[in-house]
Coordinates of C-alpha atoms in Angstrom, one line a residue:
X1 CA 125.7 169.0 -0.3
X2 CA 128.5 166.5 -0.1
X3 CA 128.2 162.8 0.6
X4 CA 130.3 162.5 3.7
X5 CA 127.3 161.8 5.9
X6 CA 127.1 158.2 6.8
X7 CA 125.7 155.9 9.4
X8 CA 125.1 152.3 8.6
X9 CA 127.1 151.0 5.6
X10 CA 124.9 152.2 2.8
X11 CA 126.9 152.2 -0.4
X12 CA 127.3 155.5 -2.2
X13 CA 125.3 155.6 -5.4
X14 CA 128.0 157.0 -7.6
X15 CA 131.3 155.8 -9.0
X16 CA 134.3 156.7 -6.8
X17 CA 136.9 154.2 -7.9
X18 CA 140.6 155.0 -8.3
X19 CA 140.6 154.6 -12.0
X20 CA 138.5 157.5 -13.4
X21 CA 135.8 156.4 -15.8
X22 CA 134.7 158.7 -18.6
X23 CA 133.8 158.4 -22.2
X24 CA 136.5 158.3 -24.7
X25 CA 135.0 160.1 -27.7
X26 CA 132.0 157.9 -27.7
X27 CA 129.1 159.4 -29.5
X28 CA 125.4 158.9 -28.7
X29 CA 122.8 158.0 -31.3
X30 CA 119.2 158.9 -30.5
X31 CA 117.8 155.5 -31.2
X32 CA 114.1 154.9 -30.6
X33 CA 113.3 153.3 -27.2
X34 CA 113.4 149.5 -27.4
X35 CA 112.3 147.0 -24.8
X36 CA 115.0 146.5 -22.2
X37 CA 115.5 144.5 -19.0
X38 CA 115.6 146.9 -16.1
X39 CA 116.3 146.5 -12.4
X40 CA 113.1 145.7 -10.6
X41 CA 113.0 145.7 -6.8
X42 CA 110.7 144.3 -4.2
X43 CA 110.2 147.5 -2.2
X44 CA 106.8 149.1 -2.6
X45 CA 106.8 152.9 -2.0
X46 CA 103.2 152.5 -1.0
X47 CA 104.4 150.8 2.2
X48 CA 105.8 154.0 3.5
X49 CA 103.0 156.1 2.0
X50 CA 100.5 154.1 4.1
X51 CA 102.7 154.2 7.2
X52 CA 103.2 158.0 7.1
X53 CA 99.6 158.6 6.3
X54 CA 98.8 158.3 10.0
X55 CA 101.6 160.8 10.8
X56 CA 100.2 163.4 8.5
X57 CA 96.5 163.4 9.0
X58 CA 94.7 165.7 11.4
X59 CA 93.6 164.1 14.6
X60 CA 90.6 164.8 16.8
X61 CA 91.3 167.2 19.6
X62 CA 91.4 165.3 22.9
X63 CA 88.0 165.3 24.4
X64 CA 88.0 164.1 28.0
X65 CA 84.2 163.7 28.0
X66 CA 84.5 161.0 25.3
X67 CA 84.5 157.4 26.4
X68 CA 87.6 155.3 25.8
X69 CA 87.6 153.5 22.4
X70 CA 88.3 149.9 23.0
X71 CA 88.4 148.9 19.3
X72 CA 91.8 150.1 18.2
X73 CA 91.0 149.2 14.6
X74 CA 88.0 151.5 14.4
X75 CA 88.6 153.8 11.5
X76 CA 88.2 157.5 12.4
X77 CA 87.0 159.9 9.8
X78 CA 89.7 162.4 8.6
X79 CA 89.2 165.8 10.1
X80 CA 91.1 168.8 9.0
X81 CA 91.4 171.9 11.1
X82 CA 93.9 174.5 12.3
X83 CA 95.3 172.0 14.8
X84 CA 98.6 170.7 13.7
X85 CA 99.8 167.2 14.3
X86 CA 101.2 167.7 17.7
X87 CA 98.8 170.3 19.1
X88 CA 101.1 173.2 19.0
X89 CA 98.3 175.6 18.0
X90 CA 95.3 174.0 19.5
X91 CA 94.8 176.6 22.1
X92 CA 95.3 174.1 24.9
X93 CA 98.4 175.8 26.2
X94 CA 97.1 179.3 26.6
X95 CA 98.6 179.5 30.1
X96 CA 102.1 179.2 28.5
X97 CA 101.5 181.7 25.7
X98 CA 104.1 184.1 27.0
X99 CA 106.7 181.3 27.2
X100 CA 105.8 180.0 23.8
X101 CA 106.8 183.4 22.4
X102 CA 110.4 182.4 23.1
X103 CA 110.5 179.5 20.7
X104 CA 108.4 181.4 18.2
X105 CA 111.2 183.9 18.2
X106 CA 113.8 181.2 17.6
X107 CA 111.6 179.7 14.9
X108 CA 111.3 183.1 13.3
X109 CA 115.0 183.7 13.6
X110 CA 115.7 180.6 11.5
X111 CA 113.8 182.2 8.7
X112 CA 115.0 185.7 9.3
X113 CA 115.6 187.7 6.1
X114 CA 118.5 189.4 7.9
X115 CA 120.8 186.8 9.5
X116 CA 122.1 187.5 13.0
X117 CA 125.8 187.7 13.6
X118 CA 125.6 184.2 15.1
X119 CA 123.9 182.9 12.0
X120 CA 126.4 184.5 9.7
X121 CA 129.2 182.7 11.6
X122 CA 127.4 179.4 11.5
X123 CA 129.7 176.6 10.5
X124 CA 127.6 174.5 8.2
X125 CA 128.0 170.8 8.8
X126 CA 129.6 168.6 6.2
X127 CA 126.2 167.3 5.1
X128 CA 125.1 170.7 4.0
X129 CA 126.2 172.5 0.9
X130 CA 126.5 176.3 0.6
X131 CA 123.4 176.0 -1.7
X132 CA 121.3 174.8 1.2
X133 CA 117.5 175.2 1.2
X134 CA 114.6 175.5 3.5
X135 CA 112.1 173.4 5.1
X136 CA 108.4 172.8 5.1
X137 CA 105.1 173.3 6.6
X138 CA 103.0 172.5 9.6
X139 CA 102.3 168.8 9.8
X140 CA 98.8 167.3 10.0
X141 CA 98.0 165.1 12.8
X142 CA 97.5 161.4 12.6
X143 CA 94.4 159.3 13.1
X144 CA 94.1 158.5 16.8
X145 CA 94.0 154.8 17.5
X146 CA 92.6 155.4 21.0
X147 CA 91.5 158.2 23.2
X148 CA 92.4 158.5 26.8
X149 CA 89.9 158.1 29.6
X150 CA 89.7 159.9 32.8
X151 CA 87.6 159.4 35.9
X152 CA 85.2 162.3 35.9
X153 CA 83.6 161.2 39.2
X154 CA 86.9 161.5 40.9
X155 CA 87.4 165.2 40.1
X156 CA 85.1 167.9 38.8
X157 CA 87.9 169.5 36.9
X158 CA 91.4 168.3 36.2
X159 CA 94.2 170.0 38.1
X160 CA 96.9 172.3 36.9
X161 CA 98.9 169.1 36.1
X162 CA 96.6 168.7 33.2
X163 CA 98.2 171.7 31.5
X164 CA 101.4 171.5 29.5
X165 CA 104.5 172.0 31.7
X166 CA 105.3 175.7 32.0
X167 CA 108.1 176.7 29.7
X168 CA 109.1 179.4 32.2
X169 CA 110.1 176.9 34.9
X170 CA 113.9 176.6 34.9
X171 CA 114.6 173.7 37.1
X172 CA 113.2 170.7 35.3
X173 CA 115.0 167.4 35.7
X174 CA 114.7 164.5 33.4
X175 CA 112.9 162.6 36.3
X176 CA 110.3 165.4 36.6
X177 CA 109.7 165.4 32.9
X178 CA 109.3 161.7 32.8
X179 CA 106.8 161.9 35.6
X180 CA 104.8 164.2 33.4
X181 CA 104.5 161.4 30.9
X182 CA 103.1 159.0 33.5
X183 CA 99.3 159.0 33.3
X184 CA 96.8 158.5 36.1
X185 CA 93.1 157.9 36.0
X186 CA 92.5 161.7 36.1
X187 CA 95.5 162.8 34.0
X188 CA 96.9 162.1 30.6
X189 CA 99.7 164.0 29.0
X190 CA 98.7 166.1 26.0
X191 CA 100.0 165.4 22.5
X192 CA 101.5 168.9 22.6
X193 CA 103.9 167.6 25.4
X194 CA 104.2 164.0 24.4
X195 CA 105.7 164.8 21.0
X196 CA 108.4 167.3 22.0
X197 CA 109.3 165.1 25.0
X198 CA 109.7 161.9 23.0
X199 CA 111.5 163.7 20.1
X200 CA 114.0 165.8 22.1
X201 CA 114.6 163.9 25.4
X202 CA 116.9 161.7 23.4
X203 CA 119.4 164.5 23.7
X204 CA 119.6 163.6 27.4
X205 CA 118.5 160.0 27.8
X206 CA 118.3 157.0 25.5
X207 CA 114.7 156.0 24.5
X208 CA 115.2 152.5 25.9
X209 CA 116.0 154.0 29.3
X210 CA 113.1 156.4 29.0
X211 CA 110.7 153.5 28.3
X212 CA 112.0 151.5 31.2
X213 CA 111.4 154.4 33.6
X214 CA 108.0 155.2 32.2
X215 CA 106.9 151.6 32.3
X216 CA 108.2 151.1 35.9
X217 CA 106.5 154.2 37.2
X218 CA 103.2 153.4 35.6
X219 CA 103.0 149.7 36.6
X220 CA 104.1 150.5 40.1
X221 CA 101.4 153.2 40.4
X222 CA 98.5 150.7 39.9
X223 CA 99.5 148.6 42.9
X224 CA 97.0 148.8 45.7
X225 CA 94.4 150.6 43.6
X226 CA 90.9 149.5 42.8
X227 CA 90.4 147.5 39.7
X228 CA 88.5 150.3 37.9
X229 CA 91.2 152.9 38.7
X230 CA 94.0 150.5 37.6
X231 CA 92.2 149.8 34.3
X232 CA 91.8 153.5 33.5
X233 CA 95.5 154.1 34.2
X234 CA 96.6 151.2 32.1
X235 CA 94.5 152.2 29.2
X236 CA 95.8 155.7 29.4
X237 CA 99.3 154.3 29.5
X238 CA 98.5 152.3 26.3
X239 CA 97.5 155.6 24.7
X240 CA 100.9 157.1 25.5
X241 CA 102.6 154.0 24.1
X242 CA 100.5 154.1 21.0
X243 CA 101.6 157.7 20.4
X244 CA 105.2 156.7 20.8
X245 CA 105.1 153.6 18.5
X246 CA 103.2 155.5 15.9
X247 CA 105.2 158.7 15.8
X248 CA 108.7 157.3 16.5
X249 CA 108.6 153.6 15.5
X250 CA 112.4 153.6 14.7
X251 CA 113.1 153.9 18.5
X252 CA 112.0 150.2 18.7
X253 CA 114.5 149.0 16.2
X254 CA 116.8 149.0 19.2
X255 CA 116.8 145.5 20.7
X256 CA 116.6 146.8 24.3
X257 CA 113.6 149.0 23.5
X258 CA 111.5 146.5 21.7
X259 CA 112.3 143.8 24.3
X260 CA 111.2 146.2 27.0
X261 CA 108.0 147.0 25.2
X262 CA 107.1 143.4 24.7
X263 CA 107.9 142.8 28.4
X264 CA 105.6 145.6 29.4
X265 CA 102.8 144.1 27.2
X266 CA 103.3 140.7 29.0
X267 CA 103.0 142.3 32.4
X268 CA 99.8 144.1 31.2
X269 CA 98.3 140.8 30.0
X270 CA 99.0 139.1 33.3
X271 CA 97.3 141.8 35.3
X272 CA 94.5 142.5 32.8
X273 CA 93.9 139.9 30.1
X274 CA 91.3 142.1 28.4
X275 CA 94.0 144.5 27.2
X276 CA 95.5 141.9 24.9
X277 CA 93.6 143.1 21.8
X278 CA 94.9 146.7 22.4
X279 CA 98.5 145.6 22.9
X280 CA 98.3 143.2 20.0
X281 CA 97.1 146.0 17.7
X282 CA 99.9 148.4 18.8
X283 CA 102.5 145.7 18.4
X284 CA 101.2 144.6 15.0
X285 CA 101.3 148.2 13.6
X286 CA 104.8 148.8 15.0
X287 CA 106.2 145.6 13.4
X288 CA 104.6 146.6 10.1
X289 CA 106.4 149.9 10.2
X290 CA 109.7 148.3 11.1
X291 CA 109.3 145.8 8.3
X292 CA 108.7 148.6 5.8
X293 CA 111.9 150.2 7.0
X294 CA 113.8 146.9 6.4
X295 CA 112.3 146.6 2.9
X296 CA 113.3 150.1 2.1
X297 CA 116.9 149.6 3.3
X298 CA 117.2 146.5 1.2
X299 CA 115.8 148.3 -1.8
X300 CA 118.4 151.0 -1.4
X301 CA 121.2 148.5 -1.0
X302 CA 120.1 146.7 -4.2
X303 CA 119.9 150.0 -6.1
X304 CA 123.4 151.1 -5.0
X305 CA 124.9 147.8 -5.8
X306 CA 123.3 147.9 -9.3
X307 CA 124.7 151.4 -9.8
X308 CA 128.2 150.4 -8.9
X309 CA 128.1 147.4 -11.3
X310 CA 126.5 149.3 -14.1
X311 CA 129.7 150.6 -15.7
X312 CA 129.6 149.5 -19.3
X313 CA 130.2 150.9 -22.9
X314 CA 126.4 151.1 -23.4
X315 CA 125.8 152.9 -20.1
X316 CA 128.4 155.5 -21.0
X317 CA 126.9 156.3 -24.4
X318 CA 123.2 156.2 -23.6
X319 CA 121.6 159.5 -22.5
X320 CA 118.5 160.5 -20.6
X321 CA 116.7 161.8 -23.7
X322 CA 116.7 158.3 -25.2
X323 CA 115.3 156.9 -21.9
X324 CA 112.9 159.8 -21.1
X325 CA 112.0 161.9 -24.1
X326 CA 110.4 164.9 -22.4
X327 CA 111.6 167.1 -19.5
X328 CA 108.1 167.0 -18.0
X329 CA 108.2 163.2 -17.7
X330 CA 111.7 163.4 -16.2
X331 CA 110.5 165.8 -13.6
X332 CA 107.6 163.6 -12.7
X333 CA 109.8 160.5 -12.2
X334 CA 112.2 162.6 -10.1
X335 CA 109.2 163.5 -7.9
X336 CA 108.4 159.8 -7.5
X337 CA 112.0 159.1 -6.4
X338 CA 112.0 162.0 -4.0
X339 CA 108.8 160.8 -2.3
X340 CA 110.2 157.3 -2.1
X341 CA 113.1 158.6 -0.1
X342 CA 111.4 161.4 1.8
X343 CA 108.6 159.4 3.4
X344 CA 110.8 156.9 5.3
X345 CA 112.8 159.5 7.1
X346 CA 111.9 159.7 10.8
X347 CA 111.7 163.1 12.5
X348 CA 114.1 161.9 15.2
X349 CA 116.8 161.3 12.6
X350 CA 117.2 165.0 12.2
X351 CA 118.2 165.2 15.9
X352 CA 120.1 161.9 16.1
X353 CA 122.4 162.9 13.3
X354 CA 123.6 166.0 15.1
X355 CA 123.8 164.2 18.5
X356 CA 126.2 161.7 16.8
X357 CA 128.0 164.4 14.9
X358 CA 128.6 166.7 18.0
X359 CA 129.5 163.7 20.1
X360 CA 132.1 162.4 17.6
X361 CA 133.6 166.0 17.4
X362 CA 133.8 166.1 21.2
X363 CA 135.5 162.7 21.2
X364 CA 138.0 163.8 18.5
X365 CA 138.7 167.0 20.5
X366 CA 139.4 165.0 23.7
X367 CA 140.6 161.6 22.6
X368 CA 142.0 160.7 26.0
X369 CA 139.0 161.6 28.0
X370 CA 136.8 158.8 29.2
X371 CA 133.3 159.3 30.4
X372 CA 131.5 157.3 33.0
X373 CA 128.8 157.9 35.5
X374 CA 131.2 158.7 38.3
X375 CA 133.0 161.4 36.3
X376 CA 129.7 162.8 35.0
X377 CA 128.4 163.2 38.6
X378 CA 131.6 165.0 39.7
X379 CA 131.6 167.3 36.7
X380 CA 129.8 170.5 36.1
X381 CA 129.9 169.9 32.4
X382 CA 126.3 168.9 31.6
X383 CA 127.3 167.5 28.2
X384 CA 129.1 164.7 30.0
X385 CA 125.8 163.6 31.5
X386 CA 124.1 163.1 28.1
X387 CA 123.5 159.5 27.2
X388 CA 123.5 159.8 23.5
X389 CA 120.8 158.2 21.4
X390 CA 122.1 155.7 18.9
X391 CA 121.2 156.1 15.2
X392 CA 120.1 152.8 13.8
X393 CA 118.7 154.0 10.5
X394 CA 120.2 155.7 7.4
X395 CA 117.1 157.1 5.7
X396 CA 118.4 160.7 6.2
X397 CA 121.8 159.8 4.9
X398 CA 120.2 158.0 1.9
X399 CA 118.3 161.1 1.0
X400 CA 121.5 163.2 1.2
X401 CA 123.2 160.8 -1.1
X402 CA 120.3 160.9 -3.5
X403 CA 120.7 164.6 -3.8
X404 CA 124.4 164.2 -4.5
X405 CA 123.7 161.6 -7.1
X406 CA 121.2 163.7 -8.9
X407 CA 123.6 166.6 -9.1
X408 CA 126.4 164.3 -10.5
X409 CA 123.9 162.6 -12.8
X410 CA 123.0 165.8 -14.5
X411 CA 126.6 166.8 -14.9
X412 CA 127.6 163.3 -16.2
X413 CA 124.8 163.2 -18.7
X414 CA 126.1 166.4 -20.3
X415 CA 129.8 165.9 -20.0
X416 CA 130.0 162.3 -21.4
X417 CA 129.1 163.5 -24.9
X418 CA 131.6 165.1 -27.3
X419 CA 128.9 166.3 -29.7
X420 CA 128.4 169.9 -28.8
X421 CA 124.8 170.0 -30.3
X422 CA 123.9 167.1 -28.0
X423 CA 125.3 168.9 -25.0
X424 CA 123.3 172.0 -25.8
X425 CA 120.2 170.0 -26.2
X426 CA 120.8 168.3 -22.8
X427 CA 121.4 171.6 -21.0
X428 CA 118.1 172.9 -22.3
X429 CA 116.5 169.6 -21.4
X430 CA 117.6 169.9 -17.8
X431 CA 116.7 173.6 -17.5
X432 CA 113.1 172.7 -18.7
X433 CA 113.1 169.8 -16.2
X434 CA 114.1 172.0 -13.3
X435 CA 111.4 174.5 -14.3
X436 CA 108.8 171.7 -14.2
X437 CA 110.1 170.6 -10.8
X438 CA 109.5 174.2 -9.7
X439 CA 106.0 174.1 -11.0
X440 CA 105.4 170.8 -9.1
X441 CA 107.0 172.3 -6.0
X442 CA 109.6 169.6 -6.0
X443 CA 112.3 171.9 -4.7
X444 CA 114.9 169.3 -3.8
X445 CA 115.1 168.0 -7.4
X446 CA 115.0 171.5 -8.8
X447 CA 118.0 172.6 -6.8
X448 CA 119.8 169.3 -7.5
X449 CA 119.5 169.9 -11.2
X450 CA 120.6 173.5 -11.0
X451 CA 123.6 172.3 -8.9
X452 CA 124.5 169.9 -11.6
X453 CA 124.4 172.6 -14.3
X454 CA 126.5 174.8 -12.1
X455 CA 129.2 172.3 -11.6
X456 CA 132.5 173.6 -13.0
X457 CA 132.9 170.8 -15.6
X458 CA 129.6 172.0 -17.2
X459 CA 129.8 175.7 -16.3
X460 CA 133.2 176.2 -18.1
X461 CA 131.9 175.0 -21.5
X462 CA 131.3 178.4 -23.1
X463 CA 130.4 177.0 -26.5
X464 CA 127.9 174.5 -25.1
X465 CA 126.1 177.4 -23.4
X466 CA 125.5 179.3 -26.6
X467 CA 121.8 179.6 -27.5
X468 CA 120.8 178.1 -24.1
X469 CA 117.7 179.4 -22.3
X470 CA 119.7 181.6 -20.0
X471 CA 116.8 183.8 -19.0
X472 CA 114.9 180.8 -17.7
X473 CA 118.0 179.4 -16.0
X474 CA 118.7 182.7 -14.2
X475 CA 115.1 182.7 -13.0
X476 CA 115.6 179.3 -11.5
X477 CA 119.0 180.3 -10.0
X478 CA 117.4 182.9 -7.8
X479 CA 116.0 180.2 -5.6
X480 CA 119.5 179.0 -4.7
X481 CA 120.6 182.5 -3.8
X482 CA 121.9 182.4 -0.3
X483 CA 121.4 186.2 0.3
X484 CA 119.2 187.1 3.3
X485 CA 119.0 183.5 4.4
X486 CA 117.5 182.1 1.2
X487 CA 114.6 184.6 1.2
X488 CA 113.5 183.8 -2.3
X489 CA 113.3 180.1 -1.7
X490 CA 111.6 180.5 1.7
X491 CA 108.9 182.7 0.2
X492 CA 108.0 180.3 -2.6
X493 CA 108.1 177.4 -0.2
X494 CA 105.8 179.2 2.2
X495 CA 103.4 179.9 -0.6
X496 CA 103.4 176.2 -1.7
X497 CA 102.8 175.0 1.8
X498 CA 99.9 177.4 2.3
X499 CA 98.3 176.3 -0.9
X500 CA 98.7 172.6 0.1
X501 CA 97.2 173.3 3.5
X502 CA 94.3 175.2 1.9
X503 CA 93.6 172.2 -0.2
X504 CA 94.1 169.7 2.7
X505 CA 97.1 168.2 1.0
X506 CA 95.0 166.8 -1.8
X507 CA 96.6 164.6 -4.5
X508 CA 99.2 166.6 -6.6
X509 CA 99.4 169.3 -3.9
X510 CA 103.1 168.4 -3.5
X511 CA 105.7 170.1 -1.5
X512 CA 109.2 168.5 -1.4
X513 CA 111.5 170.9 0.5
X514 CA 115.2 171.3 -0.1
X515 CA 116.4 169.0 2.7
X516 CA 119.8 170.7 3.2
X517 CA 118.1 173.8 4.6
X518 CA 115.9 171.8 6.9
X519 CA 119.0 170.1 8.3
X520 CA 120.8 173.5 8.5
X521 CA 117.9 175.0 10.4
X522 CA 117.7 172.1 12.9
X523 CA 121.5 172.5 13.4
X524 CA 121.0 176.2 14.1
X525 CA 118.4 175.6 16.8
X526 CA 120.4 172.7 18.2
X527 CA 123.6 174.7 18.6
X528 CA 122.3 178.1 19.3
X529 CA 120.0 177.2 22.2
X530 CA 121.3 176.0 25.5
X531 CA 120.5 172.4 26.6
X532 CA 120.3 173.6 30.2
X533 CA 119.1 176.7 32.0
X534 CA 121.3 178.9 34.2
X535 CA 119.7 177.2 37.2
X536 CA 120.8 173.8 35.8
X537 CA 117.4 172.5 34.7
X538 CA 116.6 171.1 31.3
X539 CA 115.7 173.8 28.8
X540 CA 112.1 172.7 27.9
X541 CA 111.8 175.7 25.6
X542 CA 114.4 174.1 23.3
X543 CA 112.3 170.9 23.2
X544 CA 109.3 172.8 22.0
X545 CA 111.2 174.9 19.5
X546 CA 112.8 172.0 17.8
X547 CA 109.6 169.9 17.8
X548 CA 107.6 172.8 16.4
X549 CA 110.1 173.4 13.6
X550 CA 110.5 169.8 12.6
X551 CA 106.8 169.0 12.6
X552 CA 105.8 172.2 10.7
X553 CA 108.7 172.3 8.3
X554 CA 109.5 168.7 7.5
X555 CA 107.0 166.0 8.7
X556 CA 104.0 167.6 7.1
X557 CA 105.5 167.4 3.6
X558 CA 105.5 163.6 3.8
X559 CA 101.8 163.8 3.1
X560 CA 102.5 164.8 -0.5
X561 CA 100.9 162.5 -3.1
X562 CA 101.2 162.5 -6.9
X563 CA 98.7 161.2 -9.5
X564 CA 101.1 161.0 -12.5
X565 CA 102.1 157.5 -13.5
X566 CA 105.3 155.9 -12.3
X567 CA 107.7 154.6 -14.9
X568 CA 110.1 152.1 -13.5
X569 CA 112.3 151.9 -16.6
X570 CA 113.1 155.6 -16.3
X571 CA 113.5 155.5 -12.5
X572 CA 115.9 152.6 -12.7
X573 CA 118.0 154.5 -15.4
X574 CA 118.2 157.6 -13.2
X575 CA 119.0 155.7 -10.0
X576 CA 121.5 153.1 -11.4
X577 CA 123.3 154.6 -14.4
X578 CA 126.9 155.3 -13.6
X579 CA 128.0 158.8 -12.7
X580 CA 131.6 160.2 -12.9
X581 CA 133.6 161.2 -9.9
X582 CA 135.0 164.8 -9.7
X583 CA 138.3 164.1 -11.5
X584 CA 136.6 162.1 -14.3
X585 CA 134.1 165.0 -14.8
X586 CA 136.9 167.5 -15.3
X587 CA 138.9 165.2 -17.6
X588 CA 135.8 164.7 -19.7
X589 CA 135.1 168.4 -19.7
X590 CA 138.6 169.1 -21.1
X591 CA 137.9 166.6 -23.8
X592 CA 134.7 168.5 -24.7
X593 CA 136.5 171.9 -24.8
X594 CA 140.3 172.2 -24.3
X595 CA 141.7 174.4 -21.5
X596 CA 141.1 178.1 -22.1
X597 CA 143.4 179.5 -19.4
X598 CA 146.7 178.7 -17.8
X599 CA 144.9 177.7 -14.7
X600 CA 142.8 175.2 -16.6
X601 CA 145.9 173.8 -18.3
X602 CA 147.6 173.3 -14.9
X603 CA 144.5 171.5 -13.7
X604 CA 144.5 169.2 -16.7
X605 CA 148.1 168.3 -16.3
X606 CA 147.6 167.5 -12.6
X607 CA 144.5 165.4 -13.4
X608 CA 146.4 163.4 -16.1
X609 CA 149.2 162.8 -13.7
X610 CA 146.7 161.6 -11.1
X611 CA 145.1 159.3 -13.6
X612 CA 148.4 157.8 -14.7
X613 CA 149.5 157.2 -11.1
X614 CA 146.2 155.5 -10.2
X615 CA 146.2 153.4 -13.3
X616 CA 149.7 152.1 -12.7
X617 CA 148.9 151.3 -9.1
X618 CA 145.8 149.4 -10.0
X619 CA 147.7 147.4 -12.7
X620 CA 145.3 148.6 -15.5

C-alpha cells in the first residue's frame, strides 16, 4: 500500500524530506525504561467506540403492529439474531430472492478462489499494494431510536409498495427511487432498502440534493391531510432521517446538508410542536458524532506534527524493545491503534474515494471538456449526468497512511542499528509480534509487520537473517500470498468472523481486516458492474451488491473491543517516532551490510549522488 491517497491535508506520518535522515553508526544501549514525557492528546478513542456501537448492534425487526415509540432516548435491549444490520437476510425480501442471486454472485466472485479474466486484469488503484488483503463480516444492526407507525385501520394489509423495490426492474430513475424513500401513513421504507439507497445513490446524486428532494416531497404530501394522518407521516419521516443521521452522519458535515436538515426540523416544529423532542434528539446525536470526528481529525494532525518534529539523536538510537519489552505487549498496543483508526471510518468513504478517483481520472483524460446540465442532457454518456459526492473526511486516508507508517516503522527500527545481534533480535521480535497479531485476529497489523520485514533494505541483510525463526515467518507469509485471490487470508478471516459472530462480538473477539483488500474488493464491484441498465435505468442490483459487501465485510468489524490495557507511552512511541524514507532506508541498509552484487553497488552510488545533490541544494 502506498501513501498517495489523500483528501484533506492530513500530514504524512513519516519523514519525506529532501535530506535523508539515517543513523550514522549510532549504537543502541538497552537501558531500563525510565520515566519520560510523552505526547498526550485530547482525543478519546471511546468517543468513536460509543458512536459506532449503535451501528454494530442488532436491531429489532420492524414490527408494524408495534406502536410508535415517542421517547427517542428509551434504551432498547440488545438483541442478536441472524438479521444483519441492514436487513439483507431478514427474509423480508423473499419476492426478490431470484434477483438477489445476482449480487450474491458478484459478492462471491470477489472472494472467488479462481480469479476471472476480468479480475486478473484488474488495475489496482494507487492506494492498494500488491499485498492487498480481504475484508470482514456481516455487520450487526444498531439500536433503533424509533419505530415507524402505520395506520392499520386504513388498510388491512400493506400494498406491494411495502416490499423492497424489485431488483429485476430495469428502468428505475433517481426520482422513482427517491419516491420509494418517502413514507406515508401506511408505508415506511425498509432498512434493507434505506441503507443501500443512502449509501450508493451518492454515485448519482449529492446527499444534499437527495435530502432536499426527500424533505420537499414529504412535507408537501401532508398538505390537506387530516391531523392524525399528517402526524403519522411526519413521524415515519423522522424515522427515515434518524436512520440517515445515525448510519451516515458524515453526510451532514456538508454545510448545505446540515442547513437543510435544520430547516426541515424548523418546518416540522412549526406544523407540529410536539415533534421537537424527537428532532432535538436526532440533532443532538448527530452533532455528537460530528464533534467526535473533529476531535479525531485534530488528534491525527497533532500526532503527525509530532512525528515530523521528532527527529533527534535520541529518537534515532532508541528502539522498540526499550520502549516495549515484549512482542505480545507490542501487538496489543498495535491493536489499540488499529481500532482507534478503524472505528471512525464511514462506510460511505469507501465509495466516495473511488467516485473522486474515477472523476479525477476522467478529468485528466479530457482536460478540455466542460460538464454542465445542458451538455449532460444532450449526451448519451450517463457518467456526465453524475453529480459527484464530495469527500469531506480523511479517515480512510488516515488508515492507509497508518498502514504505510507501520511498515516503514518496522523497517526503520531494524535498519537504524549497526549492531548485527541487535538487528537479529529485532527481526525475531517483530516476527513474534506478527504472530501475536495473527492470534488476536489483527490482520492489518500482522500484514503491515510482514511488509516491513519484506522490504528490500531488511530482506537483503543475509547475515542479519541467520538464526531467525524462518519457519514461523514463512507460516505468516502464507497469508500475504496473492495466489487464488488471497485464499489463505480469506479463509482465516472468515473463520475469525464466524467465531466473533458466534460469540456476539464479545470483548476480545476482535477482527481487524486488512483494509487494502476491502478497498480492492469495493473497487472491483464499482468498476465491474454497470451503473445503468441497458434500458437506461439505474442498476439497483449494484446498490445492493455494494451495500451488502461493505456492511458484511467492513462495518461489522468496528464492533471489535479489547480488554487488554492501553499504554500511551508505547502508543506515542509507535505513532510519533521518526521513520526513514526509501532512500534513507537503503543507505542505512548498505551501512549495515555493504553491497554484495554489482547491481547493489550501482544502487549505492546512485543514492550517494542523490544525497549529495539534495544536501547541496538545501545548503546543509
